[in-house]
Amino acid sequence: MVDALGVAVVGFGWMGRVHTQAYARLPHHYPRLLLRPRLVTVAEEVPGRAEEAAEQFGFASATRDWREVAADPRVQAVSITAPNFLHREIGVAMAEAGKHIWVEKPVGLTAEDARAVAAAVTKAGVQGTVGFNYRNAPAVEAARELIATGEIGTVTHVRIRLFSDYAAHPDGALTWRYERKRGGSGVLGDLASHGADLARFLLGDIAALTADTAVFVPERARPAGATAGHTLASGGEPGPVENEDYVNCLLRFASGARGVLEACRVSVGEQNNYGFEVHGTKGAVFWDFRRMNELGVSRGTRYQDQPVCTVYVGPGAGEFAAFQPGAANAMGYDDLKVIEAYRFLRSVAEGTPYGATLADAVRSAAVLEAMAVSAESGAWVNLPVA
């Protein structure tokens, strides 16, 4: 018997829409899931946006006040897709109200914020899933298994990149993303948080790092009204960009491997150029998000002049079989969020965490915090190893 789980979405920009669509698709891809989401309510402070979402997606009700969601007995699980500065307050309140939470990264503005939400989830005995969606790609999970089983030997070094142009336009509006009090650590929280999670997911704990950051577009125009996504706002009152456009970081892993993590939000000519290159003593593995279902793999005994082959992941990799019947049938970004929704609801149904958790968010936030400290001091920063 399939039970219904009352869900709510708090914050209805692009990511709120993605979460909602993921809930709607769950029965199609995971018909045996013991819980089936029921869209109860959507909260969004921008006038009219919640009502539009309710009408389009079938939420039973809409509100501008997320506190009504916390008090709503119909709601058992909540997606928190509001801006970063609200993650802690909303996350703690929902956990204390006994509601399971699926919260977007980076979970607040600081490592302290992430720890506060994680502590509230633990104390309340509810489940907490975090939006580190790139680890859900079947090819990434296949790469992790390939590394863990020694197919490329002992890992020596990794390069992780996250380059995007979403903030490259000089007329991009000065939204909350660029303010320290509301957006936090700029590209560190927005993109490098994914990189830190991928680094740990693939290679284990980071023991030490040193980082450099920069702001390349120091001033932007303030928007005249509500924004969604990456709105342009030329002609408005100018204001300073308070957080980072770029970060470059050297990593030392507890395993002894070395790494480079680089992220930039103002990379002209780059659209979602995310990926990694992992090298070992016997081979290498390469992944590019823009070719999400492929891996470049080099393995064997030649060492020199060893070729790289393209592997198309298929039903044996991760959750691929829930979406496509055979290798080289493409999956897309939204599918990764369906996988995330599945693991969230499975966690709720079974009382056991699946996928990225608040503990992963805390560890990622600690890495970002160390990056910021290192960028200011110019020194290597050690991190605790679990």
Tab-separated table of C-alpha atoms in Angstrom:
chain	number	residue	atom	x	y	z
A	1	MET	CA	0.000	0.000	0.000
A	2	VAL	CA	1.296	3.439	-0.964
A	3	ASP	CA	0.856	6.213	1.591
A	4	ALA	CA	0.546	9.914	0.796
A	5	LEU	CA	3.084	12.377	2.199
A	6	GLY	CA	2.004	15.977	2.465
A	7	VAL	CA	4.745	18.180	1.027
A	8	ALA	CA	5.280	21.918	0.819
A	9	VAL	CA	7.689	24.110	-1.121
A	10	VAL	CA	9.043	27.281	0.484
A	11	GLY	CA	10.454	29.722	-2.063
A	12	PHE	CA	9.220	29.503	-5.634
A	13	GLY	CA	11.942	30.714	-7.934
A	14	TRP	CA	13.525	28.400	-10.480
A	15	MET	CA	14.667	25.857	-7.884
A	16	GLY	CA	11.260	25.738	-6.215
A	17	ARG	CA	9.796	24.895	-9.595
A	18	VAL	CA	12.413	22.156	-10.115
A	19	HIS	CA	11.598	20.573	-6.729
A	20	THR	CA	7.880	20.686	-7.478
A	21	GLN	CA	8.329	19.030	-10.872
A	22	ALA	CA	10.529	16.382	-9.257
A	23	TYR	CA	7.766	15.507	-6.774
A	24	ALA	CA	5.246	15.271	-9.603
A	25	ARG	CA	7.457	12.859	-11.570
A	26	LEU	CA	8.280	10.489	-8.701
A	27	PRO	CA	5.391	8.038	-9.304
A	28	HIS	CA	6.416	7.734	-12.960
A	29	HIS	CA	10.014	6.751	-12.264
A	30	TYR	CA	9.642	5.071	-8.860
A	31	PRO	CA	6.196	3.430	-8.797
A	32	ARG	CA	7.213	1.135	-5.918
A	33	LEU	CA	8.143	3.995	-3.596
A	34	LEU	CA	6.263	3.528	-0.328
A	35	LEU	CA	5.355	7.210	-0.096
A	36	ARG	CA	3.667	9.270	-2.787
A	37	PRO	CA	4.021	13.081	-2.477
A	38	ARG	CA	0.867	15.177	-2.208
A	39	LEU	CA	1.362	18.885	-2.942
A	40	VAL	CA	-0.212	20.651	0.048
A	41	THR	CA	1.018	24.241	-0.002
A	42	VAL	CA	3.554	26.624	-1.536
A	43	ALA	CA	5.015	29.690	0.193
A	44	GLU	CA	6.553	32.649	-1.637
A	45	GLU	CA	6.751	36.251	-0.448
A	46	VAL	CA	6.588	37.828	-3.938
A	47	PRO	CA	2.926	38.853	-4.397
A	48	GLY	CA	0.984	36.513	-6.649
A	49	ARG	CA	3.799	34.042	-7.283
A	50	ALA	CA	2.586	31.387	-4.822
A	51	GLU	CA	-0.962	31.570	-6.179
A	52	GLU	CA	0.331	31.126	-9.739
A	53	ALA	CA	2.370	28.110	-8.631
A	54	ALA	CA	-0.639	26.572	-6.883
A	55	GLU	CA	-2.785	26.962	-9.974
A	56	GLN	CA	-0.146	25.582	-12.340
A	57	PHE	CA	1.109	22.646	-10.282
A	58	GLY	CA	-1.911	21.743	-8.157
A	59	PHE	CA	-0.934	22.755	-4.627
A	60	ALA	CA	-4.004	22.733	-2.392
A	61	SER	CA	-3.174	26.169	-0.979
A	62	ALA	CA	-0.740	29.080	-1.219
A	63	THR	CA	0.705	31.600	1.234
A	64	ARG	CA	3.230	34.427	1.416
A	65	ASP	CA	4.319	33.417	4.946
A	66	TRP	CA	6.490	30.305	5.375
A	67	ARG	CA	5.569	30.225	9.082
A	68	GLU	CA	2.101	29.060	8.080
A	69	VAL	CA	3.769	26.027	6.504
A	70	ALA	CA	5.540	25.197	9.771
A	71	ALA	CA	2.191	25.314	11.589
A	72	ASP	CA	0.260	23.337	8.959
A	73	PRO	CA	-0.565	19.803	10.210
A	74	ARG	CA	-1.170	18.643	6.628
A	75	VAL	CA	2.532	19.072	5.832
A	76	GLN	CA	5.003	16.333	6.777
A	77	ALA	CA	7.918	17.299	4.477
A	78	VAL	CA	9.202	20.615	3.167
A	79	SER	CA	11.443	21.694	0.305
A	80	ILE	CA	13.406	24.795	1.291
A	81	THR	CA	14.327	26.624	-1.903
A	82	ALA	CA	14.379	30.161	-0.532
A	83	PRO	CA	17.489	32.413	-0.680
A	84	ASN	CA	20.527	31.359	1.371
A	85	PHE	CA	20.023	33.818	4.224
A	86	LEU	CA	16.695	32.169	5.077
A	87	HIS	CA	17.923	28.565	5.141
A	88	ARG	CA	18.837	28.502	8.815
A	89	GLU	CA	15.697	30.134	10.174
A	90	ILE	CA	13.333	28.125	7.993
A	91	GLY	CA	15.273	24.858	8.324
A	92	VAL	CA	15.404	24.980	12.118
A	93	ALA	CA	11.739	25.978	12.377
A	94	MET	CA	10.568	23.184	10.100
A	95	ALA	CA	12.633	20.554	11.920
A	96	GLU	CA	11.354	21.774	15.282
A	97	ALA	CA	7.823	21.470	13.882
A	98	GLY	CA	8.570	17.799	13.165
A	99	LYS	CA	8.809	18.151	9.397
A	100	HIS	CA	11.376	16.402	7.214
A	101	ILE	CA	13.360	18.848	5.088
A	102	TRP	CA	14.952	18.879	1.649
A	103	VAL	CA	17.065	22.036	1.603
A	104	GLU	CA	19.120	23.482	-1.195
A	105	LYS	CA	22.836	23.958	-0.745
A	106	PRO	CA	24.781	25.618	0.780
A	107	VAL	CA	22.361	25.488	3.781
A	108	GLY	CA	22.725	29.018	5.101
A	109	LEU	CA	25.478	31.587	4.925
A	110	THR	CA	28.095	29.943	7.147
A	111	ALA	CA	29.247	26.619	8.536
A	112	GLU	CA	27.564	27.635	11.794
A	113	ASP	CA	24.237	27.934	9.935
A	114	ALA	CA	24.637	24.471	8.427
A	115	ARG	CA	25.505	23.016	11.832
A	116	ALA	CA	22.430	24.649	13.387
A	117	VAL	CA	20.096	23.099	10.815
A	118	ALA	CA	21.831	19.716	11.128
A	119	ALA	CA	21.512	19.843	14.926
A	120	ALA	CA	17.807	20.709	14.705
A	121	VAL	CA	17.193	17.789	12.325
A	122	THR	CA	19.036	15.382	14.615
A	123	LYS	CA	17.237	16.609	17.726
A	124	ALA	CA	13.827	16.368	16.081
A	125	GLY	CA	14.518	12.909	14.676
A	126	VAL	CA	13.493	13.934	11.163
A	127	GLN	CA	15.252	13.355	7.840
A	128	GLY	CA	17.302	16.055	6.131
A	129	THR	CA	18.380	15.913	2.480
A	130	VAL	CA	20.626	18.501	0.780
A	131	GLY	CA	20.642	19.583	-2.864
A	132	PHE	CA	24.045	18.335	-3.982
A	133	ASN	CA	22.519	17.106	-7.223
A	134	TYR	CA	25.658	16.462	-9.290
A	135	ARG	CA	26.651	13.487	-7.131
A	136	ASN	CA	23.363	11.894	-8.263
A	137	ALA	CA	24.454	11.602	-11.911
A	138	PRO	CA	24.788	7.878	-12.713
A	139	ALA	CA	28.121	8.564	-14.420
A	140	VAL	CA	29.445	10.242	-11.265
A	141	GLU	CA	28.354	7.271	-9.176
A	142	ALA	CA	30.008	4.961	-11.706
A	143	ALA	CA	33.215	7.014	-11.475
A	144	ARG	CA	33.146	6.756	-7.701
A	145	GLU	CA	32.846	2.970	-7.882
A	146	LEU	CA	35.619	2.779	-10.465
A	147	ILE	CA	37.905	4.801	-8.170
A	148	ALA	CA	36.961	2.826	-5.053
A	149	THR	CA	37.650	-0.534	-6.679
A	150	GLY	CA	41.130	0.528	-7.775
A	151	GLU	CA	40.456	0.454	-11.519
A	152	ILE	CA	42.718	3.484	-11.994
A	153	GLY	CA	45.138	2.517	-9.235
A	154	THR	CA	45.866	4.821	-6.305
A	155	VAL	CA	44.496	8.306	-6.918
A	156	THR	CA	47.267	10.853	-7.245
A	157	HIS	CA	45.462	14.068	-8.157
A	158	VAL	CA	42.112	15.547	-9.191
A	159	ARG	CA	40.974	18.730	-10.904
A	160	ILE	CA	37.401	19.918	-10.336
A	161	ARG	CA	35.983	22.858	-12.307
A	162	LEU	CA	32.725	24.799	-12.120
A	163	PHE	CA	32.678	27.626	-14.657
A	164	SER	CA	29.565	29.588	-15.579
A	165	ASP	CA	28.611	32.907	-17.170
A	166	TYR	CA	25.386	33.565	-15.243
A	167	ALA	CA	26.944	36.633	-13.591
A	168	ALA	CA	29.212	37.684	-16.465
A	169	HIS	CA	26.961	40.454	-17.824
A	170	PRO	CA	27.922	43.804	-16.278
A	171	ASP	CA	24.230	44.753	-16.232
A	172	GLY	CA	23.311	41.774	-14.070
A	173	ALA	CA	21.064	42.982	-11.242
A	174	LEU	CA	22.479	43.415	-7.733
A	175	THR	CA	20.268	40.702	-6.226
A	176	TRP	CA	20.637	38.943	-2.874
A	177	ARG	CA	23.256	36.658	-4.439
A	178	TYR	CA	25.849	39.436	-4.398
A	179	GLU	CA	25.263	40.616	-0.832
A	180	ARG	CA	27.237	39.118	2.044
A	181	LYS	CA	24.309	39.273	4.516
A	182	ARG	CA	21.849	37.527	2.207
A	183	GLY	CA	23.923	35.583	-0.308
A	184	GLY	CA	26.875	34.601	1.876
A	185	SER	CA	30.122	33.675	0.198
A	186	GLY	CA	29.321	34.280	-3.461
A	187	VAL	CA	30.638	31.704	-5.885
A	188	LEU	CA	31.970	29.680	-2.944
A	189	GLY	CA	28.472	28.888	-1.711
A	190	ASP	CA	26.866	28.800	-5.143
A	191	LEU	CA	29.291	26.647	-7.161
A	192	ALA	CA	32.311	25.681	-5.060
A	193	SER	CA	29.969	24.022	-2.554
A	194	HIS	CA	29.134	21.489	-5.279
A	195	GLY	CA	32.848	21.096	-5.987
A	196	ALA	CA	33.648	20.468	-2.334
A	197	ASP	CA	30.915	17.835	-2.160
A	198	LEU	CA	32.104	16.125	-5.351
A	199	ALA	CA	35.682	16.095	-4.041
A	200	ARG	CA	34.606	14.363	-0.819
A	201	PHE	CA	32.143	12.056	-2.596
A	202	LEU	CA	34.828	10.813	-4.977
A	203	LEU	CA	38.010	10.892	-2.887
A	204	GLY	CA	37.143	11.228	0.804
A	205	ASP	CA	38.025	13.870	3.356
A	206	ILE	CA	39.996	17.010	2.551
A	207	ALA	CA	42.786	17.463	5.112
A	208	ALA	CA	44.109	20.896	4.156
A	209	LEU	CA	43.710	23.623	1.553
A	210	THR	CA	44.882	27.020	0.414
A	211	ALA	CA	42.717	29.358	-1.666
A	212	ASP	CA	42.629	32.622	-3.587
A	213	THR	CA	39.483	34.600	-4.441
A	214	ALA	CA	38.612	37.634	-6.532
A	215	VAL	CA	35.745	39.950	-7.503
A	216	PHE	CA	35.900	40.805	-11.218
A	217	VAL	CA	32.614	42.760	-11.528
A	218	PRO	CA	32.824	45.048	-8.473
A	219	GLU	CA	29.589	47.007	-8.992
A	220	ARG	CA	26.070	46.244	-10.210
A	221	ALA	CA	22.728	48.050	-10.585
A	222	ARG	CA	20.037	47.525	-7.968
A	223	PRO	CA	16.814	45.992	-9.382
A	224	ALA	CA	13.630	48.055	-9.388
A	225	GLY	CA	11.371	45.160	-8.374
A	226	ALA	CA	11.163	41.450	-7.679
A	227	THR	CA	13.689	39.281	-9.505
A	228	ALA	CA	13.887	35.666	-10.603
A	229	GLY	CA	16.975	33.924	-11.858
A	230	HIS	CA	19.689	36.210	-13.180
A	231	THR	CA	17.837	39.394	-14.103
A	232	LEU	CA	19.440	42.343	-15.937
A	233	ALA	CA	18.978	45.804	-14.397
A	234	SER	CA	20.866	48.470	-16.321
A	235	GLY	CA	20.324	52.055	-15.224
A	236	GLY	CA	19.480	51.327	-11.604
A	237	GLU	CA	21.277	52.741	-8.599
A	238	PRO	CA	24.741	51.140	-8.472
A	239	GLY	CA	25.910	49.149	-5.463
A	240	PRO	CA	28.976	47.103	-4.530
A	241	VAL	CA	29.354	43.374	-5.091
A	242	GLU	CA	30.270	42.107	-1.638
A	243	ASN	CA	31.188	38.481	-2.302
A	244	GLU	CA	33.416	36.447	-4.561
A	245	ASP	CA	33.150	35.977	-8.325
A	246	TYR	CA	36.055	33.512	-8.458
A	247	VAL	CA	37.907	31.000	-6.309
A	248	ASN	CA	40.925	28.804	-6.947
A	249	CYS	CA	41.902	26.261	-4.311
A	250	LEU	CA	44.667	23.703	-3.835
A	251	LEU	CA	43.589	20.606	-1.902
A	252	ARG	CA	45.351	17.942	0.125
A	253	PHE	CA	43.243	14.868	0.804
A	254	ALA	CA	43.546	12.631	3.841
A	255	SER	CA	44.461	9.830	1.412
A	256	GLY	CA	47.541	11.748	0.271
A	257	ALA	CA	46.047	12.753	-3.087
A	258	ARG	CA	46.305	16.337	-4.278
A	259	GLY	CA	43.689	18.440	-5.989
A	260	VAL	CA	42.648	21.702	-7.597
A	261	LEU	CA	39.138	23.140	-7.266
A	262	GLU	CA	38.316	26.191	-9.379
A	263	ALA	CA	34.960	27.965	-9.700
A	264	CYS	CA	33.848	31.154	-11.409
A	265	ARG	CA	30.447	32.754	-12.035
A	266	VAL	CA	31.659	35.396	-14.548
A	267	SER	CA	33.357	33.118	-17.125
A	268	VAL	CA	32.374	34.561	-20.510
A	269	GLY	CA	31.938	31.756	-23.018
A	270	GLU	CA	31.259	29.109	-20.368
A	271	GLN	CA	27.790	27.710	-19.726
A	272	ASN	CA	27.655	25.154	-16.919
A	273	ASN	CA	31.157	23.870	-17.624
A	274	TYR	CA	31.247	21.580	-14.615
A	275	GLY	CA	33.302	18.451	-14.298
A	276	PHE	CA	36.326	16.613	-12.952
A	277	GLU	CA	39.476	14.778	-13.981
A	278	VAL	CA	40.746	12.132	-11.567
A	279	HIS	CA	44.191	10.643	-12.177
A	280	GLY	CA	45.586	7.487	-10.597
A	281	THR	CA	48.735	5.415	-10.793
A	282	LYS	CA	47.214	3.141	-13.466
A	283	GLY	CA	44.647	5.313	-15.248
A	284	ALA	CA	42.219	8.205	-15.148
A	285	VAL	CA	38.517	9.063	-15.296
A	286	PHE	CA	36.942	12.205	-16.760
A	287	TRP	CA	33.406	13.639	-16.455
A	288	ASP	CA	31.788	16.696	-18.054
A	289	PHE	CA	28.306	17.691	-16.884
A	290	ARG	CA	27.461	18.899	-20.385
A	291	ARG	CA	27.880	15.266	-21.525
A	292	MET	CA	26.358	13.997	-18.310
A	293	ASN	CA	25.903	10.373	-19.280
A	294	GLU	CA	29.457	9.755	-20.487
A	295	LEU	CA	32.755	8.989	-18.812
A	296	GLY	CA	36.202	9.181	-20.297
A	297	VAL	CA	38.122	6.226	-18.880
A	298	SER	CA	41.772	5.241	-19.224
A	299	ARG	CA	42.897	1.994	-17.604
A	300	GLY	CA	45.282	-0.828	-18.316
A	301	THR	CA	48.978	-1.563	-17.952
A	302	ARG	CA	50.581	0.640	-20.589
A	303	TYR	CA	51.071	3.752	-18.402
A	304	GLN	CA	52.536	5.706	-21.331
A	305	ASP	CA	50.435	6.403	-24.432
A	306	GLN	CA	47.505	4.667	-22.777
A	307	PRO	CA	44.286	5.545	-24.656
A	308	VAL	CA	41.104	7.047	-23.237
A	309	CYS	CA	37.804	5.435	-24.198
A	310	THR	CA	34.292	6.859	-23.935
A	311	VAL	CA	31.920	4.869	-21.734
A	312	TYR	CA	28.173	5.508	-22.026
A	313	VAL	CA	26.631	4.669	-18.673
A	314	GLY	CA	23.513	2.552	-18.667
A	315	PRO	CA	21.021	0.779	-16.387
A	316	GLY	CA	23.763	-0.680	-14.202
A	317	ALA	CA	24.934	2.761	-13.058
A	318	GLY	CA	23.253	4.563	-10.178
A	319	GLU	CA	19.568	5.267	-10.813
A	320	PHE	CA	19.873	5.222	-14.610
A	321	ALA	CA	17.422	2.323	-14.990
A	322	ALA	CA	14.604	4.393	-13.478
A	323	PHE	CA	14.821	6.770	-16.447
A	324	GLN	CA	16.160	5.028	-19.542
A	325	PRO	CA	16.291	1.425	-20.827
A	326	GLY	CA	19.785	1.395	-22.325
A	327	ALA	CA	23.154	3.109	-22.443
A	328	ALA	CA	23.518	6.329	-24.465
A	329	ASN	CA	19.865	7.299	-23.911
A	330	ALA	CA	20.335	10.738	-22.398
A	331	MET	CA	19.302	11.890	-18.946
A	332	GLY	CA	19.139	15.589	-18.009
A	333	TYR	CA	19.555	17.993	-15.088
A	334	ASP	CA	15.966	17.727	-13.849
A	335	ASP	CA	16.353	13.949	-13.633
A	336	LEU	CA	19.057	14.470	-11.005
A	337	LYS	CA	16.525	16.319	-8.848
A	338	VAL	CA	14.007	13.485	-9.317
A	339	ILE	CA	16.675	11.111	-7.971
A	340	GLU	CA	17.215	13.512	-5.071
A	341	ALA	CA	13.474	13.645	-4.360
A	342	TYR	CA	13.341	9.842	-4.449
A	343	ARG	CA	16.170	9.510	-1.961
A	344	PHE	CA	14.544	12.124	0.274
A	345	LEU	CA	11.206	10.317	0.358
A	346	ARG	CA	12.893	6.939	0.716
A	347	SER	CA	14.741	8.334	3.741
A	348	VAL	CA	11.425	9.416	5.225
A	349	ALA	CA	9.734	6.091	4.445
A	350	GLU	CA	12.508	3.905	5.867
A	351	GLY	CA	13.880	6.191	8.572
A	352	THR	CA	17.404	5.781	7.150
A	353	PRO	CA	19.315	8.514	5.279
A	354	TYR	CA	19.863	8.066	1.541
A	355	GLY	CA	21.825	10.479	-0.607
A	356	ALA	CA	23.387	13.746	0.535
A	357	THR	CA	22.504	14.688	4.133
A	358	LEU	CA	22.923	17.648	6.462
A	359	ALA	CA	26.195	16.070	7.613
A	360	ASP	CA	27.454	16.428	4.029
A	361	ALA	CA	26.313	20.060	4.020
A	362	VAL	CA	28.243	20.716	7.251
A	363	ARG	CA	31.417	19.205	5.806
A	364	SER	CA	31.067	21.188	2.577
A	365	ALA	CA	30.463	24.383	4.556
A	366	ALA	CA	33.597	23.737	6.624
A	367	VAL	CA	35.591	23.496	3.381
A	368	LEU	CA	34.114	26.789	2.132
A	369	GLU	CA	34.883	28.442	5.462
A	370	ALA	CA	38.483	27.240	5.249
A	371	MET	CA	38.702	28.652	1.707
A	372	ALA	CA	37.583	32.076	2.933
A	373	VAL	CA	40.056	32.016	5.841
A	374	SER	CA	42.888	30.956	3.548
A	375	ALA	CA	42.059	33.592	0.922
A	376	GLU	CA	42.289	36.277	3.589
A	377	SER	CA	45.441	34.985	5.297
A	378	GLY	CA	47.272	33.511	2.321
A	379	ALA	CA	48.076	30.407	4.407
A	380	TRP	CA	47.245	26.729	4.290
A	381	VAL	CA	44.297	25.806	6.533
A	382	ASN	CA	43.910	22.362	8.114
A	383	LEU	CA	40.493	20.694	8.320
A	384	PRO	CA	39.330	18.029	10.775
A	385	VAL	CA	39.213	14.566	9.234
A	386	ALA	CA	36.245	12.371	10.166
